[in-house]
Coordinates of C-alpha atoms and ligand atoms in Angstrom, one line a residue:
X1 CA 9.0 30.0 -24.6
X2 CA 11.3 30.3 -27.6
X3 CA 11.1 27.8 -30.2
X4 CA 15.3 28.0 -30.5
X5 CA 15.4 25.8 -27.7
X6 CA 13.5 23.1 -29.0
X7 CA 15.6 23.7 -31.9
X8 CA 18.7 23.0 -29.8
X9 CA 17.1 20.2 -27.9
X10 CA 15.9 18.6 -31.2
X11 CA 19.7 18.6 -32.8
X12 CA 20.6 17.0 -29.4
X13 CA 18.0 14.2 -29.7
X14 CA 18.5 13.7 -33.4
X15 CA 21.9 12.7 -32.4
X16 CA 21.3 9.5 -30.6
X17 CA 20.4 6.6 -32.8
X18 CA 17.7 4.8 -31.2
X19 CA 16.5 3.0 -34.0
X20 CA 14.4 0.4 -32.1
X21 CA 16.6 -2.3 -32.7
X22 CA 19.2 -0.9 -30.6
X23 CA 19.6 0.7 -26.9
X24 CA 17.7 3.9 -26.2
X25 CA 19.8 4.7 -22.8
X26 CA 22.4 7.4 -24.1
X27 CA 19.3 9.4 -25.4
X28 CA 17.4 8.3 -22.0
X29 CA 20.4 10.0 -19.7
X30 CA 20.6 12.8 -21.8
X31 CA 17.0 13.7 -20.9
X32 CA 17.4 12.7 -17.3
X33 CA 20.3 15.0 -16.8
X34 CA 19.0 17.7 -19.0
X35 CA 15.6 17.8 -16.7
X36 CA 18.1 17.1 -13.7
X37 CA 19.3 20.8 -14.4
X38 CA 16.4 22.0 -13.4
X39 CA 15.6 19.9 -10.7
X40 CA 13.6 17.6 -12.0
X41 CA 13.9 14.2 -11.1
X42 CA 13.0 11.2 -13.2
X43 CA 11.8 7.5 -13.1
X44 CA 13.9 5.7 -15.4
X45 CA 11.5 2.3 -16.4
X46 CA 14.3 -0.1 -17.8
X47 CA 13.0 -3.8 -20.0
X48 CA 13.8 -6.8 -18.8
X49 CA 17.2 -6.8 -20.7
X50 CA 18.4 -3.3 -19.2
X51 CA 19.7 -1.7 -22.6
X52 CA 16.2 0.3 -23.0
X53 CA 14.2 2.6 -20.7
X54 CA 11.5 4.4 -20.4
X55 CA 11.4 8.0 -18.8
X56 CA 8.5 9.4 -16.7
X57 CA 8.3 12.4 -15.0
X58 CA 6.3 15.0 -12.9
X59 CA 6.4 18.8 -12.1
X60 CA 4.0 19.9 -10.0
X61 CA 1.8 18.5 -7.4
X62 CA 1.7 14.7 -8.4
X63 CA -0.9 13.4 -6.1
X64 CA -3.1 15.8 -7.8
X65 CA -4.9 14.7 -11.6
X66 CA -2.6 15.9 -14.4
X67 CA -2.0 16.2 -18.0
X68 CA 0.4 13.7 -19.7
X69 CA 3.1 14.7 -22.4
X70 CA 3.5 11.2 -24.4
X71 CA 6.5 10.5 -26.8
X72 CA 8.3 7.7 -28.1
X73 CA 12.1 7.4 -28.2
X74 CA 13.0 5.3 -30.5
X75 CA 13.0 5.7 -34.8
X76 CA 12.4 3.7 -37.7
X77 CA 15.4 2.1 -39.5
X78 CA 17.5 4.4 -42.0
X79 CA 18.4 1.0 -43.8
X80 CA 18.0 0.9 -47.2
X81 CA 17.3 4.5 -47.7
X82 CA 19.6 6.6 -49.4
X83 CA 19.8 9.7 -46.8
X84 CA 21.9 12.6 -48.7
X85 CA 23.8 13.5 -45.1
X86 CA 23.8 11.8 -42.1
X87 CA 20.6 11.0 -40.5
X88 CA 21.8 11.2 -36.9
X89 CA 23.3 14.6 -37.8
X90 CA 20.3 17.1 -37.8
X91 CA 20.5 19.7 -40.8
X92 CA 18.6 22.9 -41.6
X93 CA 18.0 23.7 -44.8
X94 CA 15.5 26.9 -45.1
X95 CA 12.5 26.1 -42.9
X96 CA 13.1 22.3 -42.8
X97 CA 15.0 20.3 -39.9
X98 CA 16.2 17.1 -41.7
X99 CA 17.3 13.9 -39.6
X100 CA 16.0 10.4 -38.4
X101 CA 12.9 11.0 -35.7
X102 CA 12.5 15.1 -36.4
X103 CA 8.5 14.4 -37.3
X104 CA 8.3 10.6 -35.8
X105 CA 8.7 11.9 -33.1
X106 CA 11.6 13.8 -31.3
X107 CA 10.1 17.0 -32.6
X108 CA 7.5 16.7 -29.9
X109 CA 9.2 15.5 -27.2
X110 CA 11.9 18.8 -27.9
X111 CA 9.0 21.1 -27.5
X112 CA 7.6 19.7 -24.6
X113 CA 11.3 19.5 -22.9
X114 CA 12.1 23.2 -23.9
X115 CA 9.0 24.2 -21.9
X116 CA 10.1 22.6 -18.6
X117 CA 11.7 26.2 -17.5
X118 CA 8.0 28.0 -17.9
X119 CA 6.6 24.9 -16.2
X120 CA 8.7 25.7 -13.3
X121 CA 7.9 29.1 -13.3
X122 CA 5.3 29.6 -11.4
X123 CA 3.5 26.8 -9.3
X124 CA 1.4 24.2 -11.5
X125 CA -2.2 23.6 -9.9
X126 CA -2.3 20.3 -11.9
X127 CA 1.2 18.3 -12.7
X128 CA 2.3 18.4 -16.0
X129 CA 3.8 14.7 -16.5
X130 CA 6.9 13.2 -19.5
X131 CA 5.8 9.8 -20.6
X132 CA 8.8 9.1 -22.2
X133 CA 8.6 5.1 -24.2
X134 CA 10.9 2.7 -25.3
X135 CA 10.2 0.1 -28.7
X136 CA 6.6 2.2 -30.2
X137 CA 7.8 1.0 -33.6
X138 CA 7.6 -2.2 -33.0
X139 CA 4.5 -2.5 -31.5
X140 CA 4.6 0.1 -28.8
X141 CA 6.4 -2.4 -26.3
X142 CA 7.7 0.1 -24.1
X143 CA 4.4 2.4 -23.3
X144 CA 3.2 -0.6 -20.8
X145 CA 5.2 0.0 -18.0
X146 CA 4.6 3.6 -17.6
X147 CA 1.2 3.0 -17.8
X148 CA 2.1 0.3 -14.9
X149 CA 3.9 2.8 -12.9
X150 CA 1.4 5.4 -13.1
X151 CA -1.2 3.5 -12.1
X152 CA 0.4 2.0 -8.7
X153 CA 1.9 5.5 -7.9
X154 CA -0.5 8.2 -9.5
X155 CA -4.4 9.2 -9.4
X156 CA -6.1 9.5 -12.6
X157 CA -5.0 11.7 -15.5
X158 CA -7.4 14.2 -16.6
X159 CA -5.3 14.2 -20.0
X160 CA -3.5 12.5 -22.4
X161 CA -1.4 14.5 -25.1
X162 CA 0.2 11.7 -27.5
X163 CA 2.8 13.8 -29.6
X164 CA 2.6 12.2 -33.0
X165 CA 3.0 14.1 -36.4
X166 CA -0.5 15.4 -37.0
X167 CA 0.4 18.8 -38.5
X168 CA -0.6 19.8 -35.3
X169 CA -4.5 19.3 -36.2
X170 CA -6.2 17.2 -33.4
X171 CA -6.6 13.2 -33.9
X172 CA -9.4 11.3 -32.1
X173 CA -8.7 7.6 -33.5
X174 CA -6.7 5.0 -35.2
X175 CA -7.2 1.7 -36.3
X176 CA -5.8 -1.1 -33.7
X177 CA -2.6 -3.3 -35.1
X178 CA -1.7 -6.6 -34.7
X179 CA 1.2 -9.1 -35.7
X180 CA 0.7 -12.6 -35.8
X181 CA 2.8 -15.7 -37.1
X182 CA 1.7 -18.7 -38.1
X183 CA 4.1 -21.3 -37.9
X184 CA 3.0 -24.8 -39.8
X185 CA 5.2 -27.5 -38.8
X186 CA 4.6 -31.0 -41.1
X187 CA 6.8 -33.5 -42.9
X188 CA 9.7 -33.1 -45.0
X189 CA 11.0 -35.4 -48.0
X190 CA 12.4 -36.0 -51.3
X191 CA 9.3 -34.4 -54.1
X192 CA 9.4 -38.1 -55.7
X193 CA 7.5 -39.4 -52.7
X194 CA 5.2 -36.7 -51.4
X195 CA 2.8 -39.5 -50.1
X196 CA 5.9 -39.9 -47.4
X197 CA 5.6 -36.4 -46.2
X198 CA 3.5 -33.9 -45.3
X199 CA 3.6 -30.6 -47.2
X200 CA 3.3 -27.7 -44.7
X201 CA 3.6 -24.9 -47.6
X202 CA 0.3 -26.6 -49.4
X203 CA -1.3 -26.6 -45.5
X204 CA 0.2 -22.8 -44.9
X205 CA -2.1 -22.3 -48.7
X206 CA -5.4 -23.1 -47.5
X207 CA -4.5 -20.9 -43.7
X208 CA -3.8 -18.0 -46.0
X209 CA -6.6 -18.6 -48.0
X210 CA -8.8 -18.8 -44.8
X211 CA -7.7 -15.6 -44.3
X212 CA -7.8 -13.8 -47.2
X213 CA -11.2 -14.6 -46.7
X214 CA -12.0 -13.1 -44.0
X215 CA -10.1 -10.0 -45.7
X216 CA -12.8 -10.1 -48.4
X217 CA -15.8 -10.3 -46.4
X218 CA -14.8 -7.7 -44.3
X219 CA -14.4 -5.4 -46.7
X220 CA -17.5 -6.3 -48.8
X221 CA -19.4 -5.1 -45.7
X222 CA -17.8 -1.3 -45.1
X223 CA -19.1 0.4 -41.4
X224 CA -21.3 3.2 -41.8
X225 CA -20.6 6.2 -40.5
X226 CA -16.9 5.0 -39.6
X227 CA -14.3 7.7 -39.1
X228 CA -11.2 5.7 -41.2
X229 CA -10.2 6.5 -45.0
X230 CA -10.1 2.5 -44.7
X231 CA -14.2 1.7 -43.0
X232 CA -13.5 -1.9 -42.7
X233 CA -11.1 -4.0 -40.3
X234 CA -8.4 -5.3 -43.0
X235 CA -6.1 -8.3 -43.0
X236 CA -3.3 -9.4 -44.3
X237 CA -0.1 -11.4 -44.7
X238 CA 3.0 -10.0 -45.2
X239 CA 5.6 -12.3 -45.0
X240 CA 5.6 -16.2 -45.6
X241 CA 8.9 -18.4 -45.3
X242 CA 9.0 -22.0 -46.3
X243 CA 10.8 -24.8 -47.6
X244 CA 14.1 -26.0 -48.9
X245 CA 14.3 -26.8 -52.6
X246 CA 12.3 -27.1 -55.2
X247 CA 12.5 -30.8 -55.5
X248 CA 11.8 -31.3 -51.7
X249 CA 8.4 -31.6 -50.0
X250 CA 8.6 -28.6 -47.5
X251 CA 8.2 -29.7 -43.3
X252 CA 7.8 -26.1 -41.9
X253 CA 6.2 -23.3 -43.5
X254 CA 5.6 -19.4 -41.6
X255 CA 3.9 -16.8 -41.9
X256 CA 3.4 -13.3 -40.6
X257 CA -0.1 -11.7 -40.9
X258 CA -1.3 -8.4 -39.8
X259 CA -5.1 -6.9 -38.8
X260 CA -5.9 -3.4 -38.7
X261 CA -8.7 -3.2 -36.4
X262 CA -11.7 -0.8 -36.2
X263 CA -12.8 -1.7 -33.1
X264 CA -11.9 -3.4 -30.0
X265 CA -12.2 -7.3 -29.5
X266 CA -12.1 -7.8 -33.7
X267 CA -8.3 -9.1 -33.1
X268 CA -9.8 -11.7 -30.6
X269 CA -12.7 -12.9 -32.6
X270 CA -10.7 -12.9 -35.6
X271 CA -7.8 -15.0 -34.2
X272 CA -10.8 -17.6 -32.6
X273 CA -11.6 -18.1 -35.8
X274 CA -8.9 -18.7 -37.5
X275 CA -7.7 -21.7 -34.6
X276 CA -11.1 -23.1 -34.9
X277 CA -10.8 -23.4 -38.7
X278 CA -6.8 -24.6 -38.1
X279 CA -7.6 -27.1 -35.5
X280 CA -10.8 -28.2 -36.7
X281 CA -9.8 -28.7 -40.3
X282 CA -6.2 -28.4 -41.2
X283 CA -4.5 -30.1 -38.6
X284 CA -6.5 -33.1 -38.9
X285 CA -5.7 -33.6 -42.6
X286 CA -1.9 -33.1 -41.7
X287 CA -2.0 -35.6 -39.1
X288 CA -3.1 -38.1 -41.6
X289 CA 0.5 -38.1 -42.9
X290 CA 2.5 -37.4 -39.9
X291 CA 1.1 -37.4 -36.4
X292 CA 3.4 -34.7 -34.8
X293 CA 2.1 -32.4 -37.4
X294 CA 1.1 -28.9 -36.0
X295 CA 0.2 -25.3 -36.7
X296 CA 1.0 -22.8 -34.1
X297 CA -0.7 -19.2 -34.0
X298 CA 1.1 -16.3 -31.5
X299 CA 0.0 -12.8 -31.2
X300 CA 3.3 -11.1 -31.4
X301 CA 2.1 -7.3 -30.8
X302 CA -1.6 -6.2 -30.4
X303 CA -1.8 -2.4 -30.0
X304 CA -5.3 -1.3 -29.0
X305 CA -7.6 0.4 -31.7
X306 CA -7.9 4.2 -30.3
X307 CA -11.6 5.0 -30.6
X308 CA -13.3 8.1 -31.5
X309 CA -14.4 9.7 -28.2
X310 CA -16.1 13.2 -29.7
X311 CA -16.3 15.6 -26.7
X312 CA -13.9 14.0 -24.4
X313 CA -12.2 16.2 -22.2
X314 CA -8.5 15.6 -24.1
X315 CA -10.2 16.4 -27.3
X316 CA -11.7 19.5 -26.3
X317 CA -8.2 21.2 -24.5
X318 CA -5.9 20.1 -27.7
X319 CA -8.9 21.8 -29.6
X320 CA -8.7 24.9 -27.9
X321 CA -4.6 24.6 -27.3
X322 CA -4.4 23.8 -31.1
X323 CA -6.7 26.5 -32.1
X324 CA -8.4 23.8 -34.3
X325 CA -12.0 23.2 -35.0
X326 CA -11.9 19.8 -36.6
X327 CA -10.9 16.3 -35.1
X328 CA -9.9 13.4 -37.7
X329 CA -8.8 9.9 -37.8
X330 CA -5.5 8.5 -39.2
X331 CA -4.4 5.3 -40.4
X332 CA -1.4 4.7 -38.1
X333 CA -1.6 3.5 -34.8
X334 CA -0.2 4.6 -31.6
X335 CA 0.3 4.6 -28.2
X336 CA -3.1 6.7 -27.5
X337 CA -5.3 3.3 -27.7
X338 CA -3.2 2.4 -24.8
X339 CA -3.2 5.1 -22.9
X340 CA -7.1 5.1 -23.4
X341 CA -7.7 1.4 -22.5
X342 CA -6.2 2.2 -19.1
X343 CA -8.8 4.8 -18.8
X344 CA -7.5 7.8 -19.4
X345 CA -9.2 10.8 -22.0
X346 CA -6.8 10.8 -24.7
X347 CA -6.0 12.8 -28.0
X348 CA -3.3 12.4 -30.9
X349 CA -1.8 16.3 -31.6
X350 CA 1.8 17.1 -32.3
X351 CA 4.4 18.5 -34.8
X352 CA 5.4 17.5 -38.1
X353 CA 3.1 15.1 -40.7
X354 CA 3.1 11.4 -40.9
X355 CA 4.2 11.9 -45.2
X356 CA 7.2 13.9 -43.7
X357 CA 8.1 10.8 -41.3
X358 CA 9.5 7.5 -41.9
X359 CA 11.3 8.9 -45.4
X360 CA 14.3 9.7 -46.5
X361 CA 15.8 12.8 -45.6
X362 CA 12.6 12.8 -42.8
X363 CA 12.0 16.3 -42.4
X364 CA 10.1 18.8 -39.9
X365 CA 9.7 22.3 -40.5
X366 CA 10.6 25.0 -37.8
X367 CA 6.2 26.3 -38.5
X368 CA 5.9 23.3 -37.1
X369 CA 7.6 23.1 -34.0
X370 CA 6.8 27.1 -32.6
X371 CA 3.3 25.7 -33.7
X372 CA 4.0 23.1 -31.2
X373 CA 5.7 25.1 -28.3
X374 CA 2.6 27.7 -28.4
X375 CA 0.3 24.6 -27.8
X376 CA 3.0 23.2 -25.0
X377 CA 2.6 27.1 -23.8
X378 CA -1.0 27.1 -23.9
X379 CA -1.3 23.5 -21.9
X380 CA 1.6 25.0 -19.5
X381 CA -1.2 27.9 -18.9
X382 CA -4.2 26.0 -18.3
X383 CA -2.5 23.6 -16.0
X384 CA -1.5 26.8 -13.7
X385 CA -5.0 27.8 -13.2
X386 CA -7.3 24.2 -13.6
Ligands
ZN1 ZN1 5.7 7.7 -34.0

């Protein structure tokens, strides 16, 4: 398979903005028709608005255990960075493919399209399957009805290739991420009288401060042994919102915190905790001053940790595919803890490096992508003969 087409397929995708906060179909057709041309059909898995999609796919014999070919479609903002060309436009400059989503992570899903015509070359003996999301960078959104759809219409996978920017070495975990917001709702009035309200930015203090201490005593005990640069579960908040004026007692007060997770059910515990310590202690003390005082915690993304499964049988084929030795653990988080919650052996392994993604004049370099295409070759191989 020649890496040229990726190339060209990567230019193509490059070209539709599907920054997550808009609609990912024009990018979604294009793929449809494009595997369409060969006679491939696909599922298209719209969200419950209808101006986002996710693609899935199959060649070969689908009622048969397969391999899985995971990307997402959609890009981080360009806002706020100063891009020296257009970042929709896809430039070459040497070895270096510059534009929004060449590492993060179109570069993946144009290998694994460009080797659609050697996957229909000669008959697969397991499917090879496009598992194509919607919304990953905002808490991988999009990745749960695929999962949904494969699991009322498909056996079970025997493989899980997630496509993020790894350099191509092979990743075995990630931390697990979660967004919360806290909203604290108490009394507002004129600073003179603050025996009249009830201050929800002093109440939204001692919630932050609750947490921050669980930040501290988690990492005053660091896991032995654990695989992340990071060997403790961190938390944090990010974003608080509150208040009027400076001569006002504030009513409301938000804020949005974040836990990076080592393991699974740490998010649960965590978040028990916290409502036990809201409900048992801070509420009360707002009610005092007004009775329809509250303070309302909701989960707004939890994306599974993905946990170290050494030997598994993903691990092993993107090993051998990748002509790698070593397995490592990043820091971002994906759709692999997902994909691995439902059951299925799971491995992180694609073009590109996270530093490259996300940037300014977000780059990939063509090494990168034949690196890519020989592993897509490689998988195309094995799935012939398994
Ligand atoms: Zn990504």
């Amino acid at each position: 398979m020649a890496h040229s087409s990726a190339i060209e397929l990567l230019s193509r995708l490059v070209g539709f903005n599907t920054v997550s906060s808009r609609s990912n179909l024009e990018a979604i057709d294009f793929i449809k028709a494009y595997l369409a041309g060969f006679g491939v059909e696909s599922i298209i898995i719209p969200d419950a608005t209808g101006t986002k999609a996710n693609l899935f796919a199959t060649i070969g014999p689908a009622d048969r255990p397969g391999y899985v070919l995971s990307g997402h479609t959609d890009v981080v903002p360009v806002a706020g960075q100063e891009w020296s060309r257009d970042p929709f436009n896809m430039w070459r400059d040497g070895d270096r493919l510059h534009g929004r989503g060449t590492s993060d992570m179109k570069g993946f899903i144009a290998c694994a399209l460009a080797g659609v015509p050697a996957m229909l070359k000669e008959p697969l003996a397991a499917p090879i399957h496009f598992a194509l999301s919607y919304d990953e960078e905002v808490g991988c959104l999009g990745v749960h009805g695929i999962i949904d759809h494969m699991a009322k219409t498909l056996p079970q996978q025997l493989a899980v290739f997630v496509g993020e920017p790894t350099g191509m070495g092979v990743v075995g975990g990630h931390k697990g991420s979660a967004g919360l917001l806290t909203t604290v709702t108490g009394k507002a009035c004129h600073s003179s009288r603050p025996d009249l309200g009830v201050n929800a930015i002093f109440h939204a203090m001692d919630l932050m401060g609750e947490l921050r201490s669980y930040a501290n005593e988690l990492r005053s005990a660091p896991e032995t042994g654990s695989p992340f640069e990071v060997p403790y579960t961190t938390v944090s908040v990010g974003v608080v919102q509150g208040g009027t004026a400076r001569n006002a007692i504030p009513g409301d007060c938000a804020f949005q915190w974040d836990i990076r997770a080592t393991s699974g059910g740490v998010v649960e515990t965590l978040v028990e905790r916290f409502r036990t310590f809201s409900d048992g202690k801070v509420v009360p003390a707002m009610k005092e001053g007004f009775a329809d005082s509250s303070v309302v915690t909701n989960i707004a993304y939890d994306v599974p940790p993905f946990v170290p499964h050494v030997g598994s049988h993903a691990e092993t084929l993107a090993k051998r595919f990748a002509g790698r030795n070593e397995v490592t653990a990043v820091n971002y988080g994906s759709e692999a803890g997902i994909f691995q919650s439902a059951g299925m052996s799971t491995i992180i392994c694609g073009p590109g490096r996270d530093s490259e993604a996300h940037i300014t004049d977000e780059w990939i370099t063509v090494e990168q992508l034949e690196r890519c295409v020989g592993f897509i070759d490689r998988l195309i191989d094995h799935a012939r003969h398994a």
